[in-house]
Amino acid sequence: MGLRFYIGASGSGKSYQLYNHIIQQSMANPHINYLIVVPDQFTMQTQLEMVMRHPNKGIMNIDVLSFGRLSHRIFEEVGGNDKPVLDDTGKSLVLRRVAAGLEDELGVMKRNIRKHGYISEVKSALSEFMQYGLGTKEVEKLCEYAAKRNALAYKLKDLHLLYEGFLNYINERYITTEETLDLLRKVLPRSKVVKGSVIVFDGFTGFTPVQYNVIQELMVQAQELIVTVTMGAEENAYVQDGEQKLFHLSKKTIHDLDRRCKDAGVRREADERITDSVVYRYRDNAGLAHLERALFRYPVQEYQGTQDSIRLFEASAPKEELRQVCLEIRRLVRERKYCYRDIAVVTGDLERYGFLAREMFSRFDIPYYLDQTNKLVLNPFIRSALLVVIQEYSYESVFHFLRCGMAGVTPDETDRLENYCLTMGIRGKKAWQKKFTRRRKKQEEAAAAQALEELNAVRERIVAMLDPLMQKKSEKKTAGKELVKALYEFIVNASIEEKLMAYEQYFTEQGELVKAKEYAQIYRLVMELLEQICGLLGDEELELKEFADILDAGF
């Protein structure tokens, strides 16, 4: 048992030295397990790096994990978690259902709870409560503490109500991803994988209280526990300073783990400090080396000398800024023999710059990948179909549905249908379910009959497509699984899968591979969401409007 830190500046080679040490030790001790725990987004990258660096190009007794994958690995070995795990989407679905039931009891949140994206914000707040080990009693104490701060007190009161309702709903049925760590801590003493192993935590800026509990138990079970910490060479790692200081979080992590180490009765090993004046990553780049040493440090250290690795320029508008970036990219590719894949454009405001980047990169014929999560394309079509049923064929909902482009009605047919409905005052379910018979004035009989026949053919397609959902509307409240079944029938009637495959093929032929990949995923994602709703809310009695809100939360 022992706790040790690898401490050094960003780019100083902490991970490089530590991984080399782990590889050498793993080859010398093939009977010992070496577990490297990194944040979720780095698992594959770290695994690749370890394999490439290993002399045998294989890591038999080294495992690269995240906290989630570590939990899965241990539960797979010793059991202890027989409940389904509720992911973020599942939490949003359950929370939307709980919020609908508590809407009359909510205070300040009542007017916002149905707004798009609001449930996601509430879910994030409740997830933080769980990550920091706050139960309903602790949140109640927070409400009492904030009683004099009216706005905060009312919001906390609503959060407490939703939190309590959420926990009651999932009690004995599901477990959240945050709660799995608490279960993990309890079963760790039974694990042979962890017993006597060497465990590394790399790439973290800090840990939540729930994660600290797991780490404390790992200290007891493991042979050695190593944590990398980012900190400047000039800093005293063992003296805490103010929250405003650059390395406050790093020092707090060392202090908290030291305390946990003493509480657990675990030995403290000597730390590895990397104190080179110039970090390894920037050894050949004087400008960036100085920036790494001096950024946010006071008093200010001005760079003395010449460098060409950092340049600033000012532009009149974001569009001009991107134009200059594109010119520089073209220059680097033509004159300096760079590849496009060697260049990254980083912005702190992707919403503002994202659509401008698409336009400008396309204009300069620069291939690019935009790291942006797109909203599900099918969401407006499904939502508008449900709106037609909820509003019983109101004029606005019908033509919003038809103009989504997935209903199988051409723009020309939609225009002619809209003109007819406006002229004849076609409104409501009864009018749409009856055959159109009224003719326009000043229209020849043969032409009028032909036009009516075509319009009725379109009307019948629309009514037949929406019929499974309309049947459920008449039943007031229906079991969630029956509503899912009706929505699936509607999706089949509308031939959505075939249309999405056609879009995927079209974009592939056009060379727009990102869009093609996007359309290839949509149907699977929607089916997964419907399955999840069936599993979580299958036996719940829901109104169609409530079901539509739950779908929105899932999308």
Coordinates of C-alpha atoms in Angstrom, one line a residue:
M1 CA 0.0 0.0 0.0
G2 CA 1.3 3.4 -0.9
L3 CA 0.3 6.8 -2.4
R4 CA 2.6 8.7 -4.7
F5 CA 2.2 11.8 -6.9
Y6 CA 3.9 12.7 -10.2
I7 CA 4.0 16.5 -10.2
G8 CA 5.1 18.7 -13.1
A9 CA 4.0 21.5 -15.5
S10 CA 1.8 20.8 -18.5
G11 CA 3.9 19.2 -21.2
S12 CA 6.8 18.5 -18.8
G13 CA 6.6 14.7 -19.5
K14 CA 4.7 13.4 -16.4
S15 CA 2.6 11.0 -18.3
Y16 CA 5.5 10.0 -20.6
Q17 CA 7.8 9.1 -17.7
L18 CA 5.0 7.4 -15.7
Y19 CA 3.8 5.3 -18.7
N20 CA 7.4 4.2 -19.4
H21 CA 7.8 3.2 -15.7
I22 CA 4.5 1.3 -15.8
I23 CA 5.5 -0.6 -19.0
Q24 CA 8.9 -1.6 -17.5
Q25 CA 7.3 -2.7 -14.2
S26 CA 4.5 -4.7 -16.0
M27 CA 7.2 -6.6 -18.0
A28 CA 9.2 -7.3 -14.9
N29 CA 6.0 -8.4 -12.9
P30 CA 3.6 -10.1 -15.3
H31 CA 1.6 -11.5 -12.3
I32 CA 0.6 -7.9 -11.2
N33 CA -2.3 -6.0 -12.7
Y34 CA -1.6 -2.4 -13.7
L35 CA -4.8 -0.2 -14.0
I36 CA -4.5 3.3 -15.7
V37 CA -7.6 5.4 -15.0
V38 CA -8.1 8.4 -17.2
P39 CA -11.2 10.6 -18.1
D40 CA -13.7 9.0 -20.4
Q41 CA -12.6 10.9 -23.5
F42 CA -9.0 9.8 -23.2
T43 CA -9.4 6.0 -22.8
M44 CA -8.9 5.0 -26.5
Q45 CA -6.1 7.5 -27.0
T46 CA -4.2 6.3 -23.9
Q47 CA -4.7 2.6 -24.9
L48 CA -3.3 3.3 -28.3
E49 CA -0.3 5.2 -26.8
M50 CA 0.5 2.3 -24.4
V51 CA 0.3 -0.3 -27.2
M52 CA 2.5 1.8 -29.5
R53 CA 5.1 2.5 -26.8
H54 CA 5.3 -1.1 -25.4
P55 CA 8.3 -3.1 -26.8
N56 CA 6.0 -6.1 -27.5
K57 CA 3.2 -3.9 -28.9
G58 CA 0.8 -5.5 -26.5
I59 CA -0.4 -4.7 -22.9
M60 CA -1.4 -8.0 -21.4
N61 CA -1.4 -7.0 -17.7
I62 CA -2.1 -3.2 -18.3
D63 CA -5.7 -2.1 -18.5
V64 CA -6.7 1.5 -19.5
L65 CA -10.1 2.4 -17.9
S66 CA -12.4 5.3 -17.0
F67 CA -14.3 5.4 -13.7
G68 CA -17.3 4.0 -15.6
R69 CA -15.3 1.2 -17.2
L70 CA -13.6 0.4 -13.9
S71 CA -17.1 0.0 -12.3
H72 CA -18.2 -2.3 -15.1
R73 CA -15.1 -4.4 -14.9
I74 CA -15.4 -4.9 -11.1
F75 CA -19.2 -5.6 -11.2
E76 CA -18.5 -8.1 -13.9
E77 CA -16.0 -9.8 -11.7
V78 CA -17.8 -9.8 -8.3
G79 CA -21.4 -8.8 -9.0
G80 CA -23.2 -6.3 -6.8
N81 CA -25.1 -4.3 -9.3
D82 CA -28.2 -6.1 -10.6
K83 CA -30.2 -2.9 -11.4
P84 CA -30.3 -1.3 -14.8
V85 CA -28.1 1.8 -15.0
L86 CA -29.9 5.1 -15.8
D87 CA -27.8 7.2 -18.3
D88 CA -28.3 10.9 -19.0
T89 CA -31.1 10.3 -21.5
G90 CA -32.9 8.0 -19.1
K91 CA -32.6 10.6 -16.3
S92 CA -34.1 13.3 -18.6
L93 CA -37.1 11.0 -19.5
V94 CA -37.8 10.1 -15.9
L95 CA -37.4 13.8 -14.8
R96 CA -39.8 15.0 -17.4
R97 CA -42.4 12.5 -16.2
V98 CA -41.8 13.4 -12.5
A99 CA -41.9 17.2 -13.3
A100 CA -45.3 16.7 -15.1
G101 CA -46.7 15.1 -12.0
L102 CA -45.3 17.8 -9.7
E103 CA -46.1 20.8 -11.9
D104 CA -48.8 22.2 -9.7
E105 CA -46.5 22.1 -6.6
L106 CA -43.6 23.9 -8.2
G107 CA -42.9 27.5 -7.6
V108 CA -40.5 29.6 -9.7
M109 CA -39.7 26.7 -12.0
K110 CA -43.3 26.1 -13.0
R111 CA -43.4 28.6 -15.8
N112 CA -40.1 27.3 -17.3
I113 CA -40.3 23.5 -16.8
R114 CA -41.8 22.8 -20.2
K115 CA -39.3 25.0 -22.1
H116 CA -36.9 23.2 -24.4
G117 CA -33.6 22.4 -22.7
Y118 CA -34.8 23.3 -19.2
I119 CA -35.2 19.7 -18.0
S120 CA -31.6 19.1 -19.2
E121 CA -30.4 21.9 -16.9
V122 CA -32.4 20.5 -14.0
K123 CA -30.9 17.1 -14.7
S124 CA -27.4 18.5 -14.6
A125 CA -28.1 20.1 -11.2
L126 CA -29.4 16.8 -9.7
S127 CA -26.5 14.9 -11.2
E128 CA -24.1 17.3 -9.3
F129 CA -26.0 16.7 -6.1
M130 CA -25.4 13.0 -6.6
Q131 CA -21.7 13.5 -7.6
Y132 CA -21.1 15.5 -4.4
G133 CA -22.9 13.0 -2.2
L134 CA -25.8 15.4 -1.4
G135 CA -29.1 13.6 -0.5
T136 CA -32.5 15.1 -0.1
K137 CA -31.8 15.9 3.6
E138 CA -28.7 17.9 2.7
V139 CA -30.6 19.8 0.0
E140 CA -33.3 20.6 2.5
K141 CA -30.6 22.1 4.8
L142 CA -29.4 24.1 1.9
C143 CA -32.9 25.5 1.5
E144 CA -33.0 26.5 5.1
Y145 CA -29.5 28.1 4.8
A146 CA -30.6 30.1 1.8
A147 CA -34.0 31.2 3.3
K148 CA -33.1 34.9 3.4
R149 CA -32.1 34.9 -0.3
N150 CA -35.5 34.6 -1.9
A151 CA -34.8 33.7 -5.5
L152 CA -32.1 31.1 -4.5
A153 CA -34.4 29.7 -1.7
Y154 CA -37.3 29.2 -4.1
K155 CA -35.2 27.5 -6.8
L156 CA -33.6 25.2 -4.2
K157 CA -37.1 24.3 -2.9
D158 CA -38.2 23.3 -6.4
L159 CA -35.0 21.4 -7.0
H160 CA -35.5 19.6 -3.7
L161 CA -39.1 18.6 -4.7
L162 CA -37.9 17.3 -8.1
Y163 CA -34.9 15.5 -6.6
E164 CA -37.1 13.8 -4.0
G165 CA -39.7 12.8 -6.7
F166 CA -36.9 11.5 -9.0
L167 CA -35.3 9.4 -6.3
N168 CA -38.7 8.0 -5.3
Y169 CA -39.5 7.1 -8.9
I170 CA -36.2 5.2 -9.5
N171 CA -36.0 3.6 -6.0
E172 CA -35.5 -0.2 -6.1
R173 CA -35.9 -0.1 -9.9
Y174 CA -32.8 1.8 -11.4
I175 CA -29.5 3.1 -10.4
T176 CA -27.8 6.3 -11.7
T177 CA -24.3 6.4 -13.1
E178 CA -23.3 8.5 -10.0
E179 CA -24.6 5.9 -7.6
T180 CA -22.6 3.1 -9.3
L181 CA -19.4 4.6 -7.7
D182 CA -20.9 4.3 -4.3
L183 CA -21.7 0.6 -5.0
L184 CA -18.3 0.1 -6.5
R185 CA -16.6 1.3 -3.2
K186 CA -18.6 -1.3 -1.2
V187 CA -17.6 -4.3 -3.5
L188 CA -13.9 -3.3 -4.1
P189 CA -12.6 -5.4 -1.1
R190 CA -14.0 -8.6 -2.9
S191 CA -12.1 -7.9 -6.2
K192 CA -9.1 -9.9 -7.1
V193 CA -8.4 -7.5 -10.0
V194 CA -7.7 -4.6 -7.7
K195 CA -6.1 -6.5 -4.8
G196 CA -2.3 -6.0 -4.9
S197 CA -2.4 -4.0 -8.2
V198 CA -0.8 -0.8 -9.2
I199 CA -3.3 1.9 -10.0
V200 CA -2.6 5.2 -11.9
F201 CA -4.9 8.3 -12.2
D202 CA -3.8 10.5 -15.0
G203 CA -5.4 13.5 -16.7
F204 CA -7.7 14.6 -13.9
T205 CA -7.8 18.2 -12.6
G206 CA -9.6 17.1 -9.4
F207 CA -12.2 14.6 -8.1
T208 CA -15.7 14.7 -6.7
P209 CA -16.4 13.4 -3.1
V210 CA -17.9 10.2 -4.5
Q211 CA -14.7 9.6 -6.6
Y212 CA -12.6 10.4 -3.5
N213 CA -14.4 7.6 -1.6
V214 CA -13.6 5.1 -4.3
I215 CA -9.9 6.3 -4.5
Q216 CA -9.6 5.9 -0.7
E217 CA -10.8 2.3 -0.9
L218 CA -8.4 1.6 -3.8
M219 CA -5.5 2.9 -1.7
V220 CA -6.3 0.3 0.8
Q221 CA -6.6 -2.6 -1.7
A222 CA -3.9 -1.7 -4.2
Q223 CA -0.1 -2.2 -3.8
E224 CA 0.5 1.3 -5.1
L225 CA -1.6 4.3 -6.2
I226 CA -0.1 7.0 -8.4
V227 CA -1.7 10.3 -9.3
T228 CA -0.4 12.9 -11.8
V229 CA -0.9 16.5 -10.9
T230 CA -0.3 19.5 -13.1
M231 CA 1.7 22.3 -11.4
G232 CA 4.4 24.8 -12.2
A233 CA 8.0 24.1 -11.2
E234 CA 8.1 27.2 -9.0
E235 CA 5.1 26.2 -6.9
N236 CA 5.1 24.6 -3.4
A237 CA 2.8 21.6 -3.9
Y238 CA 2.1 21.1 -0.2
V239 CA 1.0 24.6 0.8
Q240 CA -2.5 25.5 -0.2
D241 CA -3.3 29.0 -1.4
G242 CA -6.3 31.1 -2.4
E243 CA -9.0 29.9 -4.8
Q244 CA -8.0 32.6 -7.3
K245 CA -4.5 31.1 -7.7
L246 CA -3.7 29.2 -10.9
F247 CA -2.8 25.9 -9.3
H248 CA -5.3 26.0 -6.4
L249 CA -7.2 22.9 -7.7
S250 CA -4.0 20.9 -8.1
K251 CA -2.9 21.7 -4.5
K252 CA -6.4 20.9 -3.2
T253 CA -6.3 17.5 -4.9
I254 CA -2.9 16.7 -3.2
H255 CA -4.2 18.0 0.2
D256 CA -7.4 16.0 0.0
L257 CA -5.7 12.8 -1.1
D258 CA -3.1 13.2 1.6
R259 CA -5.8 13.5 4.2
R260 CA -7.6 10.4 2.8
C261 CA -4.3 8.6 2.8
K262 CA -3.8 9.3 6.6
D263 CA -7.4 8.3 7.4
A264 CA -7.0 5.0 5.6
G265 CA -3.6 4.3 7.3
V266 CA -1.9 4.1 4.0
R267 CA 1.9 4.7 3.5
R268 CA 3.0 7.9 1.7
E269 CA 5.7 7.3 -0.9
A270 CA 8.2 9.9 -2.1
D271 CA 6.8 12.0 -4.9
E272 CA 8.3 12.5 -8.4
R273 CA 8.8 16.2 -9.2
I274 CA 9.7 17.4 -12.7
T275 CA 11.2 20.8 -12.2
D276 CA 12.9 21.6 -15.6
S277 CA 12.9 25.3 -16.3
V278 CA 11.7 24.6 -19.9
V279 CA 9.1 21.9 -20.3
Y280 CA 9.9 19.1 -22.6
R281 CA 7.0 19.7 -25.0
Y282 CA 8.3 23.3 -25.8
R283 CA 12.0 22.7 -25.7
D284 CA 12.4 23.9 -29.3
N285 CA 9.9 26.7 -29.1
A286 CA 11.0 29.6 -27.1
G287 CA 7.8 31.6 -27.5
L288 CA 5.4 28.9 -26.3
A289 CA 7.9 27.9 -23.6
H290 CA 7.8 31.4 -22.1
L291 CA 4.0 31.6 -22.4
E292 CA 3.7 28.3 -20.5
R293 CA 6.0 29.7 -17.7
A294 CA 4.5 33.2 -17.5
L295 CA 0.8 32.9 -18.4
F296 CA -1.4 34.1 -15.4
R297 CA 1.7 34.5 -13.2
Y298 CA 2.4 37.7 -11.4
P299 CA 4.5 39.8 -11.5
V300 CA 4.4 39.8 -15.3
Q301 CA 7.5 38.4 -17.0
E302 CA 8.0 40.1 -20.4
Y303 CA 9.6 38.0 -23.1
Q304 CA 13.0 39.3 -24.2
G305 CA 14.0 38.2 -27.6
T306 CA 12.4 37.3 -31.0
Q307 CA 9.9 34.5 -31.7
D308 CA 7.5 33.6 -34.5
S309 CA 5.4 30.9 -32.9
I310 CA 2.8 33.3 -31.5
R311 CA 1.1 36.1 -33.6
L312 CA -1.9 38.3 -33.0
F313 CA -4.0 40.1 -35.5
E314 CA -7.2 42.2 -35.3
A315 CA -10.1 41.9 -37.7
S316 CA -13.2 44.1 -38.2
A317 CA -15.7 41.3 -37.8
P318 CA -15.9 37.5 -37.1
K319 CA -16.3 36.8 -40.9
E320 CA -13.2 38.8 -41.7
E321 CA -11.4 37.0 -38.9
L322 CA -12.2 33.6 -40.4
R323 CA -11.2 34.9 -43.9
Q324 CA -7.8 35.7 -42.6
V325 CA -7.5 32.3 -40.9
C326 CA -8.4 30.6 -44.2
L327 CA -5.7 32.7 -46.0
E328 CA -3.2 31.6 -43.4
I329 CA -4.2 27.9 -43.7
R330 CA -3.8 28.1 -47.5
R331 CA -0.4 29.7 -47.1
L332 CA 0.8 27.1 -44.7
V333 CA -0.3 24.3 -47.0
R334 CA 1.2 25.8 -50.2
E335 CA 4.4 27.3 -48.9
R336 CA 5.3 25.4 -45.7
K337 CA 4.1 22.0 -47.0
Y338 CA 1.6 21.4 -44.1
C339 CA -1.3 18.9 -44.4
Y340 CA -4.8 20.1 -43.6
R341 CA -4.9 17.5 -40.8
D342 CA -2.0 19.2 -39.1
I343 CA -4.1 22.4 -38.5
A344 CA -6.7 23.1 -35.8
V345 CA -8.8 26.2 -35.5
V346 CA -10.0 26.7 -31.9
T347 CA -12.8 29.0 -30.7
G348 CA -14.5 29.7 -27.4
D349 CA -17.8 30.5 -29.2
L350 CA -18.6 27.6 -31.6
E351 CA -22.3 28.7 -31.9
R352 CA -21.2 32.1 -33.3
Y353 CA -18.3 30.9 -35.4
G354 CA -19.5 27.5 -36.5
F355 CA -21.9 28.5 -39.3
L356 CA -19.4 31.1 -40.5
A357 CA -16.7 28.5 -40.6
R358 CA -18.8 26.3 -42.8
E359 CA -19.3 29.1 -45.3
M360 CA -15.7 30.3 -45.3
F361 CA -14.0 26.9 -45.5
S362 CA -16.2 25.9 -48.3
R363 CA -15.5 29.1 -50.2
F364 CA -11.7 28.5 -49.9
D365 CA -12.1 24.8 -50.7
I366 CA -10.6 23.7 -47.4
P367 CA -11.7 20.3 -46.2
Y368 CA -12.7 20.5 -42.5
Y369 CA -14.4 18.7 -39.6
L370 CA -16.5 20.8 -37.3
D371 CA -16.6 19.3 -33.8
Q372 CA -20.2 20.2 -33.0
T373 CA -23.0 18.1 -31.8
N374 CA -26.0 18.5 -34.1
K375 CA -29.6 18.3 -33.0
L376 CA -31.5 15.3 -34.2
V377 CA -32.8 16.1 -37.7
L378 CA -35.9 13.9 -37.3
N379 CA -37.1 15.7 -34.1
P380 CA -39.1 18.5 -35.9
F381 CA -40.9 16.0 -38.1
I382 CA -42.0 13.7 -35.2
R383 CA -42.8 16.7 -33.0
S384 CA -44.9 18.4 -35.7
A385 CA -46.8 15.1 -36.4
L386 CA -47.6 14.9 -32.7
L387 CA -48.7 18.5 -32.8
V388 CA -51.1 17.8 -35.6
V389 CA -52.8 15.2 -33.5
I390 CA -52.7 17.2 -30.3
Q391 CA -54.2 20.3 -32.0
E392 CA -56.5 18.1 -34.1
Y393 CA -55.5 19.2 -37.5
S394 CA -55.1 23.0 -36.9
Y395 CA -54.0 24.8 -40.1
E396 CA -50.6 25.8 -38.6
S397 CA -49.7 22.4 -37.3
V398 CA -50.7 20.5 -40.6
F399 CA -48.6 22.7 -42.9
H400 CA -45.7 22.8 -40.5
F401 CA -45.7 19.0 -40.6
L402 CA -46.0 18.9 -44.4
R403 CA -43.1 21.4 -44.9
C404 CA -40.7 19.4 -42.7
G405 CA -39.8 17.5 -45.9
M406 CA -40.3 13.9 -44.6
A407 CA -44.0 13.5 -45.1
G408 CA -43.7 12.3 -48.6
V409 CA -45.7 15.2 -50.0
T410 CA -44.0 17.4 -52.6
P411 CA -43.7 21.2 -52.2
D412 CA -46.0 21.6 -55.2
E413 CA -48.7 19.4 -53.6
T414 CA -48.3 21.2 -50.3
D415 CA -48.7 24.6 -52.0
R416 CA -51.9 23.5 -53.9
L417 CA -53.3 21.8 -50.7
E418 CA -52.6 25.0 -48.7
N419 CA -54.3 27.2 -51.2
Y420 CA -57.3 25.0 -51.3
C421 CA -57.5 24.9 -47.4
L422 CA -57.2 28.7 -47.2
T423 CA -59.9 29.2 -49.9
M424 CA -62.4 26.7 -48.5
G425 CA -61.7 27.3 -44.8
I426 CA -60.6 23.6 -44.2
R427 CA -59.9 23.4 -40.4
G428 CA -60.0 20.6 -37.8
K429 CA -60.1 16.8 -37.7
K430 CA -63.6 16.4 -39.1
A431 CA -62.9 18.5 -42.2
W432 CA -59.7 16.6 -42.9
Q433 CA -61.2 13.2 -42.5
K434 CA -64.1 14.0 -44.9
K435 CA -63.6 13.9 -48.7
F436 CA -62.9 17.3 -50.2
T437 CA -65.9 18.1 -52.5
R438 CA -66.2 21.9 -52.8
R439 CA -64.9 23.3 -56.0
R440 CA -63.3 26.6 -56.8
K441 CA -65.3 29.1 -58.8
K442 CA -64.2 29.9 -62.4
Q443 CA -62.8 26.4 -62.8
E444 CA -63.9 24.1 -65.6
E445 CA -65.7 21.0 -64.4
A446 CA -63.2 18.4 -65.7
A447 CA -60.2 20.4 -64.4
A448 CA -61.9 20.9 -61.0
A449 CA -62.7 17.2 -60.7
Q450 CA -59.1 16.3 -61.6
A451 CA -57.7 18.8 -59.0
L452 CA -60.0 17.5 -56.3
E453 CA -59.1 13.9 -57.0
E454 CA -55.4 14.8 -56.6
L455 CA -56.0 16.8 -53.4
N456 CA -58.0 14.0 -51.9
A457 CA -55.3 11.5 -52.7
V458 CA -52.8 13.6 -50.8
R459 CA -55.3 14.1 -47.9
E460 CA -55.9 10.3 -47.6
R461 CA -52.1 9.7 -47.5
I462 CA -51.7 12.2 -44.7
V463 CA -54.7 11.0 -42.7
A464 CA -53.7 7.3 -43.0
M465 CA -50.1 8.2 -42.0
L466 CA -51.3 10.0 -38.8
D467 CA -54.1 7.5 -38.0
P468 CA -52.2 5.4 -35.4
L469 CA -51.4 8.5 -33.3
M470 CA -54.9 9.9 -33.8
Q471 CA -56.5 6.7 -32.3
K472 CA -54.4 7.2 -29.1
K473 CA -55.5 10.9 -28.9
S474 CA -59.1 9.8 -28.4
E475 CA -58.2 7.5 -25.5
K476 CA -57.1 10.4 -23.2
K477 CA -54.5 8.6 -21.1
T478 CA -52.6 5.5 -22.5
A479 CA -49.8 3.3 -21.3
G480 CA -46.4 4.6 -22.4
K481 CA -45.6 1.4 -24.4
E482 CA -48.9 1.8 -26.4
L483 CA -47.9 5.3 -27.3
V484 CA -44.5 4.2 -28.4
K485 CA -46.1 1.4 -30.5
A486 CA -48.4 4.0 -32.1
L487 CA -45.5 6.3 -32.9
Y488 CA -43.5 3.4 -34.4
E489 CA -46.5 2.6 -36.6
F490 CA -46.5 6.2 -37.8
I491 CA -42.8 6.1 -38.6
V492 CA -43.3 2.9 -40.6
N493 CA -46.4 4.4 -42.4
A494 CA -44.2 7.5 -43.3
S495 CA -41.4 5.2 -44.7
I496 CA -38.9 7.1 -42.6
E497 CA -36.2 4.5 -42.6
E498 CA -36.2 4.3 -46.4
K499 CA -36.1 8.1 -46.8
L500 CA -33.2 8.4 -44.4
M501 CA -31.3 5.8 -46.3
A502 CA -32.0 7.7 -49.5
Y503 CA -30.6 10.9 -47.9
E504 CA -27.5 9.0 -46.7
Q505 CA -26.9 7.7 -50.2
Y506 CA -27.4 11.1 -51.8
F507 CA -24.9 12.8 -49.4
T508 CA -22.4 10.0 -49.9
E509 CA -22.6 10.5 -53.7
Q510 CA -22.2 14.3 -53.2
G511 CA -19.0 13.7 -51.1
E512 CA -20.6 15.2 -47.9
L513 CA -19.6 12.3 -45.7
V514 CA -20.3 14.0 -42.4
K515 CA -23.9 14.6 -43.4
A516 CA -24.1 11.0 -44.7
K517 CA -22.9 9.7 -41.4
E518 CA -25.4 11.8 -39.5
Y519 CA -28.3 10.5 -41.5
A520 CA -27.0 7.0 -41.1
Q521 CA -27.3 7.2 -37.3
I522 CA -30.7 8.9 -37.0
Y523 CA -33.0 5.9 -37.3
R524 CA -31.0 3.8 -34.8
L525 CA -30.9 6.7 -32.3
V526 CA -34.7 7.2 -32.5
M527 CA -35.4 3.5 -32.1
E528 CA -33.0 3.4 -29.0
L529 CA -34.9 6.3 -27.5
L530 CA -38.3 4.6 -28.1
E531 CA -36.9 1.4 -26.5
Q532 CA -35.7 3.4 -23.5
I533 CA -39.1 5.1 -23.1
C534 CA -40.7 1.6 -23.2
G535 CA -38.4 0.3 -20.5
L536 CA -38.6 3.3 -18.2
L537 CA -42.2 4.5 -18.7
G538 CA -43.9 1.5 -20.4
D539 CA -46.6 1.0 -17.8
E540 CA -47.1 4.7 -16.9
E541 CA -50.4 6.3 -18.0
L542 CA -49.6 9.3 -20.2
E543 CA -51.5 11.9 -22.2
L544 CA -50.3 12.4 -25.7
K545 CA -49.1 15.9 -24.9
E546 CA -47.1 14.6 -21.9
F547 CA -45.6 11.9 -24.2
A548 CA -44.6 14.6 -26.7
D549 CA -42.8 16.5 -23.9
I550 CA -41.0 13.3 -22.8
L551 CA -39.9 12.7 -26.4
D552 CA -38.5 16.3 -26.5
A553 CA -36.5 15.6 -23.3
G554 CA -35.1 12.5 -24.9
F555 CA -34.2 14.2 -28.2

